[in-house]
Amino acid sequence: MSDFFSKIENFIFDILGLILPGIIFSLILISPIYFLDLSKVPQQVIDNSFILSGMATFIPVLLKQFAKNTNLTITIMIIFAYLLGHLVKVFSIILYEIMVAIFDNFLNKIANLIYTLFKSLLNKLIFWIFGKELSKSTIYANFKKLFSPLKSILNKIFVFDPPYYFKDNDQLRTYCINIINAKLETTYPDKWYSLYKLSKILNSQEDIKSLSDFFLAKYNLYRSLAFIFIFTTFYFHYFFLESAPYISPELSKMNSLIFITSCLLSFTFHYKYKRYWTLCGNETLVSLYYFLNKKKLNEA
């Protein structure tokens, strides 16, 4: 029975983490066809455009095959979506690694340094004028409360490296490492990935129910979707730029709407990816803590 549920979990991961992003990405790639009648576009323009030539080649073949053999075409499209989902997943990981290097490891540190310097200078000015520190003033406390939501929003947007688990559970991690080392008489590495893999193995071997696999599938899905909608902003901008003379003015106005919507969706899924990344790590940490104390809990 456990093997059956394990297969179901893997199937859910493939659907949420790979097939669904592949389907969404495929639909976005072919969606410009609804804005443009290719029969009215000169062949030379189509040949010189990567998007238009791809649409002119792929769409007629797809429609013809779908009419001839619907079931086979759907099967091939699902397989294609699965493969495309792997591609999206890999490039989304690469994108986040780049963003971590640019923002978390560089720009955010410079911003924090500037903020700390500005706060220090302002504190000296306040102390020189009023004779007391800025942090102890009522005005500072009120402004801190006022701007805390803005700080939270900026963190949600410009921080790309989420924590592995909730900070409140740091003691759980230390406790788990100490218990493991004491029981095994070893020095198990205090590295998060090593602790995470141990927890996953124990969950599987001891049949401990956990939501970590579900959260894993969710954060892979949301990271891929964040990447897809970042790609969408550039993809449609290029499409409207290439085909502007052949699109009606009414449909051309959709460019701004698509851009705004894509930006909002990329931020939404970026935020949800970070949240489920942390939830996944937190779940595995709590599961490991439960396993190490299972005997005591059963005796209670």
Coordinates of C-alpha atoms in Angstrom, one line a residue:
M1 CA 0.0 0.0 0.0
S2 CA 2.9 2.4 0.8
D3 CA 4.4 1.7 -2.6
F4 CA 1.0 2.6 -4.2
F5 CA 0.9 5.9 -2.4
S6 CA 4.5 6.6 -3.2
K7 CA 3.7 6.1 -6.9
I8 CA 0.7 8.4 -6.5
E9 CA 2.9 11.1 -4.9
N10 CA 5.4 10.8 -7.8
F11 CA 2.6 11.0 -10.3
I12 CA 1.3 14.2 -8.6
F13 CA 4.8 15.7 -8.7
D14 CA 5.1 15.0 -12.4
I15 CA 1.7 16.6 -13.1
L16 CA 2.2 19.7 -10.9
G17 CA 5.9 20.1 -11.4
L18 CA 6.4 19.2 -15.0
I19 CA 3.3 18.5 -17.2
L20 CA 1.2 21.5 -16.0
P21 CA 4.0 24.0 -16.6
G22 CA 4.8 22.4 -19.9
I23 CA 1.1 22.7 -21.0
I24 CA 0.9 26.4 -19.9
F25 CA 4.2 27.2 -21.6
S26 CA 3.0 25.5 -24.8
L27 CA -0.3 27.5 -24.7
I28 CA 1.5 30.8 -24.3
L29 CA 3.8 30.0 -27.2
I30 CA 0.9 29.4 -29.6
S31 CA -1.4 32.0 -28.1
P32 CA -0.3 34.9 -30.5
I33 CA -2.3 33.1 -33.2
Y34 CA -5.4 34.6 -31.6
F35 CA -4.2 38.1 -32.2
L36 CA -3.0 37.7 -35.8
D37 CA -4.3 36.3 -39.1
L38 CA -1.2 34.9 -40.7
S39 CA -2.8 34.8 -44.2
K40 CA -2.7 38.6 -44.2
V41 CA 1.0 38.8 -43.3
P42 CA 3.5 38.9 -46.2
Q43 CA 5.6 35.7 -46.6
Q44 CA 8.8 37.7 -46.4
V45 CA 7.8 39.1 -43.0
I46 CA 6.9 35.6 -41.7
D47 CA 10.3 34.2 -42.9
N48 CA 12.2 37.0 -41.1
S49 CA 10.4 36.5 -37.8
F50 CA 11.2 33.7 -35.5
I51 CA 7.8 33.7 -33.8
L52 CA 5.7 34.2 -37.0
S53 CA 7.6 31.5 -38.9
G54 CA 7.3 29.1 -36.0
M55 CA 3.5 29.7 -35.8
A56 CA 3.1 29.4 -39.6
T57 CA 4.9 26.1 -39.6
F58 CA 3.7 24.4 -36.4
I59 CA 0.0 25.5 -36.1
P60 CA -1.3 24.1 -39.4
V61 CA 0.5 20.8 -38.8
L62 CA -1.0 20.6 -35.3
L63 CA -4.5 21.3 -36.4
K64 CA -4.3 18.8 -39.3
Q65 CA -3.0 16.0 -37.1
F66 CA -5.6 16.8 -34.4
A67 CA -8.4 16.4 -36.9
K68 CA -7.0 13.2 -38.2
N69 CA -6.2 11.4 -35.0
T70 CA -7.3 13.3 -31.8
N71 CA -6.2 10.7 -29.2
L72 CA -2.7 10.3 -30.7
T73 CA -2.2 14.0 -31.0
I74 CA -3.3 14.6 -27.3
T75 CA -0.9 11.8 -26.2
I76 CA 2.0 13.4 -28.2
M77 CA 1.2 16.8 -26.8
I78 CA 1.2 15.5 -23.2
I79 CA 4.6 13.9 -23.8
F80 CA 5.8 17.1 -25.3
A81 CA 4.5 19.1 -22.4
Y82 CA 6.3 16.7 -20.0
L83 CA 9.6 17.2 -21.8
L84 CA 9.0 21.0 -22.1
G85 CA 8.3 21.0 -18.4
H86 CA 11.8 19.7 -17.7
L87 CA 13.2 22.5 -19.8
V88 CA 11.2 25.1 -18.0
K89 CA 12.2 23.7 -14.6
V90 CA 15.9 23.7 -15.4
F91 CA 15.8 27.3 -16.8
S92 CA 13.8 28.5 -13.9
I93 CA 16.5 27.1 -11.5
I94 CA 19.2 28.9 -13.6
L95 CA 17.2 32.1 -13.5
Y96 CA 16.8 32.0 -9.8
E97 CA 20.5 31.3 -9.3
I98 CA 21.3 34.3 -11.4
M99 CA 18.8 36.5 -9.5
V100 CA 20.3 35.3 -6.2
A101 CA 23.8 36.4 -7.4
I102 CA 22.6 39.8 -8.6
F103 CA 20.1 40.7 -5.9
D104 CA 20.7 38.7 -2.7
N105 CA 24.5 38.6 -2.9
F106 CA 25.1 42.1 -4.4
L107 CA 22.4 44.7 -4.8
N108 CA 20.5 43.9 -1.6
K109 CA 23.7 44.0 0.4
I110 CA 24.6 47.4 -1.1
A111 CA 21.0 48.6 -0.3
N112 CA 21.3 47.4 3.3
L113 CA 24.7 49.1 3.6
I114 CA 23.3 52.4 2.3
Y115 CA 20.3 52.1 4.6
T116 CA 22.5 51.4 7.7
L117 CA 24.8 54.4 6.8
F118 CA 21.8 56.7 6.3
K119 CA 20.3 55.5 9.6
S120 CA 23.6 56.1 11.4
L121 CA 23.9 59.6 10.0
L122 CA 20.3 60.5 10.8
N123 CA 20.8 59.1 14.3
K124 CA 23.8 61.4 14.9
L125 CA 21.8 64.4 13.5
I126 CA 18.9 63.7 15.8
F127 CA 21.2 63.2 18.8
W128 CA 22.9 66.5 18.0
I129 CA 19.6 68.4 17.7
F130 CA 17.5 66.8 20.4
G131 CA 20.1 65.1 22.6
K132 CA 18.7 61.6 22.3
E133 CA 19.0 58.6 20.0
L134 CA 16.8 58.1 17.1
S135 CA 15.8 54.6 18.0
K136 CA 14.4 55.7 21.3
S137 CA 12.2 58.4 19.9
T138 CA 8.4 58.1 19.4
I139 CA 8.7 59.4 15.9
Y140 CA 11.1 56.5 14.9
A141 CA 8.8 53.9 16.4
N142 CA 5.8 55.3 14.5
F143 CA 7.7 55.5 11.2
K144 CA 9.0 52.0 11.7
K145 CA 5.5 50.7 12.0
L146 CA 4.4 52.8 9.0
F147 CA 7.1 51.6 6.7
S148 CA 7.3 47.9 7.8
P149 CA 4.7 46.8 5.2
L150 CA 6.8 48.5 2.5
K151 CA 9.9 46.7 3.7
S152 CA 8.0 43.4 3.7
I153 CA 6.8 44.0 0.1
L154 CA 10.4 44.9 -1.1
N155 CA 11.7 41.7 0.5
K156 CA 9.0 39.6 -1.2
I157 CA 9.9 41.2 -4.6
F158 CA 13.7 41.5 -4.5
V159 CA 14.8 38.5 -2.3
F160 CA 15.2 35.4 -4.4
D161 CA 16.9 33.0 -1.9
P162 CA 14.2 31.9 0.6
P163 CA 15.0 30.4 4.0
Y164 CA 15.1 26.6 4.2
Y165 CA 12.6 26.6 7.1
F166 CA 11.0 29.1 9.5
K167 CA 13.5 30.8 11.7
D168 CA 11.6 29.9 14.9
N169 CA 12.7 26.3 14.3
D170 CA 16.4 26.9 14.5
Q171 CA 16.3 25.1 17.9
L172 CA 14.8 22.0 16.2
R173 CA 17.6 21.8 13.8
T174 CA 20.2 22.0 16.5
Y175 CA 18.4 19.5 18.6
C176 CA 18.1 17.0 15.7
I177 CA 21.8 17.2 14.9
N178 CA 22.8 16.7 18.6
I179 CA 20.5 13.7 19.0
I180 CA 21.7 12.1 15.8
N181 CA 25.3 12.6 16.8
A182 CA 24.7 11.3 20.3
K183 CA 22.8 8.1 19.1
L184 CA 25.2 7.3 16.3
E185 CA 28.3 8.5 18.0
T186 CA 29.4 10.4 14.9
T187 CA 29.6 13.9 13.7
Y188 CA 26.8 14.1 11.2
P189 CA 27.3 17.2 9.0
D190 CA 25.3 20.2 10.1
K191 CA 24.4 21.0 6.5
W192 CA 20.8 21.5 5.5
Y193 CA 20.8 19.3 2.5
S194 CA 22.3 16.4 4.4
L195 CA 19.7 16.8 7.2
Y196 CA 16.9 17.2 4.6
K197 CA 17.9 13.9 2.8
L198 CA 18.1 12.0 6.1
S199 CA 14.6 13.2 7.0
K200 CA 13.2 12.2 3.6
I201 CA 14.8 8.7 3.9
L202 CA 13.4 8.2 7.4
N203 CA 10.0 9.4 6.3
S204 CA 10.0 6.8 3.6
Q205 CA 11.5 3.9 5.6
E206 CA 9.4 4.5 8.7
D207 CA 6.2 5.4 6.7
I208 CA 5.9 8.8 8.4
K209 CA 3.1 10.9 6.8
S210 CA 4.3 14.2 5.6
L211 CA 3.3 17.0 3.3
S212 CA 6.8 17.7 2.2
D213 CA 6.4 15.9 -1.2
F214 CA 3.2 17.9 -1.9
F215 CA 5.0 21.2 -0.9
L216 CA 8.0 20.1 -3.1
A217 CA 5.7 19.7 -6.1
K218 CA 4.0 23.0 -5.4
Y219 CA 7.2 25.0 -5.1
N220 CA 8.6 23.5 -8.3
L221 CA 5.3 24.4 -10.0
Y222 CA 5.4 28.0 -8.7
R223 CA 9.0 28.6 -9.6
S224 CA 8.4 27.3 -13.1
L225 CA 5.3 29.5 -13.5
A226 CA 7.2 32.6 -12.2
F227 CA 9.8 31.9 -15.0
I228 CA 7.1 31.3 -17.6
F229 CA 5.4 34.7 -16.9
I230 CA 8.7 36.5 -16.9
F231 CA 9.3 35.0 -20.3
T232 CA 5.8 36.0 -21.4
T233 CA 6.5 39.7 -20.8
F234 CA 9.4 39.6 -23.3
Y235 CA 7.8 37.1 -25.6
F236 CA 4.6 39.2 -26.2
H237 CA 6.6 42.4 -26.4
Y238 CA 8.7 40.9 -29.2
F239 CA 5.5 39.5 -30.9
F240 CA 3.7 42.8 -30.9
L241 CA 6.8 44.6 -32.1
E242 CA 7.2 42.2 -35.0
S243 CA 3.5 42.1 -36.0
A244 CA 2.3 45.6 -35.1
P245 CA 1.4 46.6 -38.7
Y246 CA -0.9 43.5 -39.1
I247 CA -2.8 43.7 -35.8
S248 CA -5.9 45.8 -35.3
P249 CA -5.5 48.8 -33.0
E250 CA -8.0 47.3 -30.6
L251 CA -5.9 44.1 -30.2
S252 CA -2.7 46.1 -30.0
K253 CA -3.9 47.7 -26.8
M254 CA -3.8 44.2 -25.3
N255 CA 0.0 44.5 -25.2
S256 CA -0.1 46.7 -22.1
L257 CA -2.6 44.5 -20.4
I258 CA -0.6 41.3 -21.1
F259 CA 2.5 43.0 -19.8
I260 CA 0.9 44.2 -16.5
T261 CA -0.8 40.8 -16.0
S262 CA 2.4 38.8 -16.7
C263 CA 4.3 41.0 -14.2
L264 CA 1.7 40.5 -11.5
L265 CA 1.5 36.8 -12.1
S266 CA 5.3 36.4 -12.1
F267 CA 5.4 38.2 -8.7
T268 CA 2.6 36.1 -7.3
F269 CA 4.2 32.8 -8.3
H270 CA 7.6 34.1 -7.2
Y271 CA 6.2 34.8 -3.7
K272 CA 4.4 31.5 -3.5
Y273 CA 7.5 29.6 -4.7
K274 CA 9.5 31.1 -1.8
R275 CA 6.7 30.3 0.7
Y276 CA 6.4 26.6 -0.3
W277 CA 10.1 26.2 -0.5
T278 CA 10.2 27.2 3.2
L279 CA 7.1 25.1 4.0
C280 CA 8.8 22.0 2.4
G281 CA 11.9 22.4 4.4
N282 CA 10.0 23.1 7.6
E283 CA 7.9 20.0 7.1
T284 CA 10.9 17.7 6.7
L285 CA 12.6 19.3 9.8
V286 CA 9.5 18.7 11.9
S287 CA 9.1 15.2 10.6
L288 CA 12.7 14.4 11.6
Y289 CA 12.0 15.9 15.1
Y290 CA 8.9 13.7 15.4
F291 CA 10.8 10.6 14.4
L292 CA 13.6 11.2 16.9
N293 CA 11.0 11.6 19.7
K294 CA 8.4 9.1 18.5
K295 CA 9.1 6.6 21.2
K296 CA 8.7 9.2 23.9
L297 CA 5.5 10.5 22.4
N298 CA 4.1 6.9 22.3
E299 CA 5.0 6.3 25.9
A300 CA 3.3 9.6 27.0

